[in-house]
Short mmCIF file of C-alpha atoms in Angstrom, two decimals:
data_model
loop_
_atom_site.label_atom_id
_atom_site.label_comp_id
_atom_site.label_asym_id
_atom_site.label_seq_id
_atom_site.Cartn_x
_atom_site.Cartn_y
_atom_site.Cartn_z
CA GLY A 1 -99.27 71.08 0.85
CA ALA A 2 -97.92 74.13 0.26
CA VAL A 3 -96.90 74.85 -3.85
CA VAL A 4 -94.90 77.35 -5.53
CA SER A 5 -94.77 77.66 -9.08
CA GLN A 6 -92.69 79.60 -11.14
CA HIS A 7 -93.28 81.09 -14.76
CA PRO A 8 -92.02 80.47 -17.59
CA SER A 9 -90.08 76.88 -16.97
CA ARG A 10 -87.59 77.84 -19.52
CA VAL A 11 -87.01 81.27 -21.57
CA ILE A 12 -84.84 82.11 -24.27
CA CYS A 13 -84.06 85.85 -24.89
CA LYS A 14 -81.59 87.85 -27.15
CA SER A 15 -78.53 89.69 -25.39
CA GLY A 16 -79.41 92.83 -24.40
CA THR A 17 -83.22 92.26 -23.85
CA SER A 18 -84.91 91.95 -20.65
CA VAL A 19 -86.79 88.71 -18.93
CA LYS A 20 -89.05 88.96 -16.40
CA ILE A 21 -89.88 85.60 -14.12
CA GLU A 22 -92.96 85.10 -12.23
CA CYS A 23 -92.61 83.28 -8.80
CA ARG A 24 -95.87 82.80 -7.29
CA SER A 25 -97.21 80.87 -4.05
CA LEU A 26 -100.25 79.19 -4.98
CA ASP A 27 -102.46 78.51 -1.68
CA PHE A 28 -100.11 79.92 0.84
CA GLN A 29 -99.52 83.86 1.83
CA ALA A 30 -95.77 84.66 1.70
CA THR A 31 -94.32 87.88 3.42
CA THR A 32 -90.91 87.14 2.02
CA MET A 33 -89.68 84.99 -0.82
CA PHE A 34 -85.95 84.14 -1.74
CA TRP A 35 -84.51 83.76 -5.61
CA TYR A 36 -81.55 81.59 -5.96
CA ARG A 37 -79.47 80.54 -8.87
CA GLN A 38 -78.13 77.29 -9.78
CA PHE A 39 -75.32 76.55 -12.11
CA PRO A 40 -74.72 72.79 -13.41
CA LYS A 41 -73.60 70.41 -10.82
CA GLN A 42 -73.79 73.49 -8.33
CA SER A 43 -75.20 74.61 -5.24
CA LEU A 44 -77.89 77.47 -4.84
CA MET A 45 -76.57 80.61 -4.41
CA LEU A 46 -78.95 83.00 -2.60
CA MET A 47 -79.43 86.41 -4.44
CA ALA A 48 -81.86 88.32 -2.61
CA THR A 49 -84.66 88.16 -0.13
CA SER A 50 -87.78 89.70 -1.39
CA ASN A 51 -90.50 91.26 1.12
CA GLU A 52 -94.03 91.97 0.11
CA GLY A 53 -94.32 95.86 0.55
CA SER A 54 -90.52 96.52 0.84
CA LYS A 55 -87.33 96.94 -1.42
CA ALA A 56 -85.27 93.50 -1.83
CA THR A 57 -82.13 92.84 0.22
CA TYR A 58 -79.41 91.49 -2.19
CA GLU A 59 -76.47 89.50 -1.15
CA GLN A 60 -73.06 90.15 -1.82
CA GLY A 61 -72.00 90.87 -5.25
CA VAL A 62 -75.28 90.38 -6.98
CA GLU A 63 -76.41 93.69 -8.58
CA LYS A 64 -79.52 94.95 -7.87
CA ASP A 65 -80.07 97.43 -10.91
CA LYS A 66 -79.23 94.08 -12.97
CA PHE A 67 -81.75 91.68 -10.70
CA LEU A 68 -84.62 93.81 -10.54
CA ILE A 69 -87.03 92.20 -7.60
CA ASN A 70 -90.40 93.40 -7.08
CA HIS A 71 -92.85 91.80 -4.37
CA ALA A 72 -96.00 93.44 -5.28
CA SER A 73 -98.30 91.26 -3.23
CA LEU A 74 -98.33 88.51 -1.08
CA THR A 75 -98.16 85.51 -3.54
CA LEU A 76 -96.40 87.30 -6.28
CA SER A 77 -92.29 88.01 -6.47
CA THR A 78 -91.13 88.68 -9.87
CA LEU A 79 -87.38 88.85 -10.90
CA THR A 80 -86.49 90.93 -13.43
CA VAL A 81 -83.19 89.89 -15.33
CA THR A 82 -82.30 93.62 -17.70
CA SER A 83 -80.24 93.66 -20.62
CA ALA A 84 -79.26 90.05 -20.19
CA HIS A 85 -76.29 88.83 -21.35
CA PRO A 86 -75.13 84.97 -22.07
CA GLU A 87 -73.21 84.80 -18.79
CA ASP A 88 -76.80 85.52 -17.18
CA SER A 89 -77.67 82.28 -18.40
CA SER A 90 -78.35 79.73 -15.54
CA PHE A 91 -81.45 78.16 -13.39
CA TYR A 92 -83.07 80.89 -11.69
CA ILE A 93 -85.08 79.38 -8.12
CA CYS A 94 -87.31 80.87 -5.69
CA SER A 95 -88.63 79.73 -2.45
CA ALA A 96 -91.28 80.98 -0.51
CA ARG A 97 -91.17 80.97 3.08
CA GLY A 98 -94.55 79.68 5.35
CA GLY A 99 -95.78 80.19 8.27
CA THR A 100 -93.86 77.61 10.01
CA GLY A 101 -90.21 79.03 8.39
CA GLU A 102 -90.36 76.23 6.21
CA GLN A 103 -89.40 77.08 2.69
CA TYR A 104 -90.99 75.96 -0.15
CA PHE A 105 -89.40 76.00 -3.46
CA GLY A 106 -90.55 76.26 -7.20
CA PRO A 107 -89.53 74.27 -10.18
CA GLY A 108 -87.37 76.59 -11.04
CA THR A 109 -86.54 78.84 -14.76
CA ARG A 110 -83.99 77.79 -17.18
CA LEU A 111 -83.03 81.12 -18.86
CA THR A 112 -80.59 80.72 -21.98
CA VAL A 113 -79.35 84.31 -23.40
CA THR A 114 -78.14 83.77 -26.94
CA ALA B 1 -68.24 83.70 8.93
CA GLN B 2 -71.02 81.88 8.45
CA ARG B 3 -70.31 78.36 6.60
CA VAL B 4 -71.94 74.96 5.92
CA THR B 5 -69.44 72.63 4.42
CA GLN B 6 -70.57 69.08 2.84
CA PRO B 7 -66.86 67.68 2.03
CA GLU B 8 -67.99 64.82 -0.54
CA LYS B 9 -69.37 66.00 -3.37
CA LEU B 10 -70.37 62.33 -4.95
CA LEU B 11 -71.19 59.37 -2.70
CA SER B 12 -71.67 56.12 -4.10
CA VAL B 13 -72.99 53.20 -2.01
CA PHE B 14 -74.39 49.57 -3.16
CA LYS B 15 -78.03 49.17 -2.52
CA GLY B 16 -78.64 48.02 1.44
CA ALA B 17 -75.46 49.51 2.67
CA PRO B 18 -75.83 52.42 5.08
CA VAL B 19 -75.28 55.96 4.07
CA GLU B 20 -73.74 58.63 5.96
CA LEU B 21 -73.94 62.07 4.15
CA LYS B 22 -71.75 65.01 6.49
CA CYS B 23 -72.49 68.37 7.00
CA ASN B 24 -70.50 70.80 8.99
CA TYR B 25 -71.66 74.18 9.88
CA SER B 26 -69.86 77.61 11.41
CA TYR B 27 -72.65 79.78 12.62
CA SER B 28 -73.04 82.26 15.30
CA GLY B 29 -75.80 81.39 17.90
CA SER B 30 -77.73 78.41 17.28
CA PRO B 31 -78.98 77.95 13.88
CA GLU B 32 -81.96 75.74 12.80
CA LEU B 33 -80.79 72.97 10.64
CA PHE B 34 -82.25 71.34 7.56
CA TRP B 35 -81.63 68.66 5.21
CA TYR B 36 -83.04 69.28 1.51
CA VAL B 37 -83.36 66.66 -1.11
CA GLN B 38 -83.80 67.25 -5.09
CA TYR B 39 -84.54 64.28 -7.01
CA SER B 40 -83.85 64.24 -10.84
CA ARG B 41 -85.79 66.65 -12.57
CA GLN B 42 -87.57 67.97 -9.51
CA ARG B 43 -87.77 70.86 -7.22
CA LEU B 44 -85.96 70.91 -3.95
CA GLN B 45 -88.12 70.06 -1.30
CA LEU B 46 -87.45 69.60 2.78
CA LEU B 47 -86.10 66.01 3.52
CA LEU B 48 -85.94 66.80 7.48
CA ARG B 49 -85.39 69.59 10.08
CA HIS B 50 -83.54 69.13 13.39
CA ILE B 51 -86.23 70.31 15.46
CA SER B 52 -88.80 68.10 14.52
CA ARG B 53 -86.63 65.11 15.43
CA GLU B 54 -88.57 63.23 12.47
CA SER B 55 -87.05 59.83 10.63
CA ILE B 56 -88.38 60.85 6.69
CA LYS B 57 -88.06 57.76 3.88
CA GLY B 58 -86.18 56.29 6.75
CA PHE B 59 -83.30 59.05 7.05
CA THR B 60 -82.43 60.58 10.51
CA ALA B 61 -79.94 63.63 11.62
CA ASP B 62 -78.55 64.19 14.76
CA LEU B 63 -77.60 67.77 15.80
CA ASN B 64 -74.31 67.32 17.60
CA LYS B 65 -73.70 71.15 18.52
CA GLY B 66 -70.23 70.57 19.89
CA GLU B 67 -69.13 69.29 16.75
CA THR B 68 -71.22 71.55 14.91
CA SER B 69 -72.25 68.56 12.34
CA PHE B 70 -75.70 67.46 11.68
CA HIS B 71 -74.76 64.28 9.76
CA LEU B 72 -77.56 62.22 7.77
CA LYS B 73 -77.70 58.86 8.12
CA LYS B 74 -79.52 56.07 6.64
CA PRO B 75 -79.00 52.00 7.51
CA PHE B 76 -79.89 50.71 4.27
CA ALA B 77 -79.83 52.77 1.12
CA GLN B 78 -82.23 52.26 -1.56
CA GLU B 79 -82.11 53.02 -5.31
CA GLU B 80 -84.61 55.46 -5.20
CA ASP B 81 -82.71 57.78 -2.48
CA SER B 82 -80.51 58.69 -5.36
CA ALA B 83 -80.48 62.19 -5.47
CA MET B 84 -78.83 65.53 -4.53
CA TYR B 85 -78.83 66.61 -0.86
CA TYR B 86 -77.96 70.18 0.77
CA CYS B 87 -77.31 70.70 4.10
CA ALA B 88 -78.93 74.25 4.91
CA PRO B 89 -78.49 75.92 8.63
CA LEU B 90 -81.04 78.92 9.41
CA GLY B 91 -79.65 81.45 11.68
CA ARG B 92 -81.60 83.30 14.38
CA ASN B 93 -82.81 86.56 13.27
CA GLN B 94 -81.54 86.03 9.84
CA GLY B 95 -85.42 86.58 8.01
CA GLY B 96 -85.83 83.20 7.00
CA LYS B 97 -82.45 83.14 4.89
CA LEU B 98 -81.09 79.76 3.98
CA ILE B 99 -77.67 79.12 3.25
CA PHE B 100 -76.78 76.22 1.46
CA GLY B 101 -73.86 73.85 1.47
CA GLN B 102 -72.29 72.79 -1.94
CA GLY B 103 -73.94 69.43 -2.17
CA THR B 104 -73.38 65.81 -2.03
CA GLU B 105 -74.95 63.29 -4.76
CA LEU B 106 -75.79 59.80 -3.59
CA SER B 107 -75.51 57.42 -5.86
CA VAL B 108 -77.20 54.11 -4.92
CA LYS B 109 -76.40 51.42 -7.18
CA PRO B 110 -78.09 48.13 -7.35
#
């Protein structure tokens, strides 16, 4: 079946630094990937749509200069949290859209900003 | 505005009891409807989609366009069904963008 991986699974960084999270579709190509944020005991909130070879589309209220998305290949999208602050601490989840339109989700990345 | 509502934050039933997780949506056009499940410490995974009309793990969901609902049902709940369940409509021409409901935590007690 279609598998999506994320790296790292958890990361701790200091306030003011930047963190990059990778999302890979392992056995299929994904022209579209999505980035979500999930707070404890809450639903997934869509942050942005990542399209291979073009700029990402951000949801209302999501700062594109803060959350940089790059989708350089059909199997890799990256999310960089720039100048991270404690309020950016969260669980970040990516998904990749397969050929049938179904979305396959990564295991998530736990970001803690100290 | 596009909206999906799961009115129950927590649903607690005993093993063997019927369960129904509610989902109501407000979407322009005719969206495709999905149910996703997230077991403890696992990634989100697709449970079922309305166009396939399948029964997965004993769960079924019927799309009621008149009531704009897509409730998830299972006649006899099992302990292993305990998880978070998310309803997600997919609008046409939305580029595959899923918007998730608030989620319902199903707890099946022995």
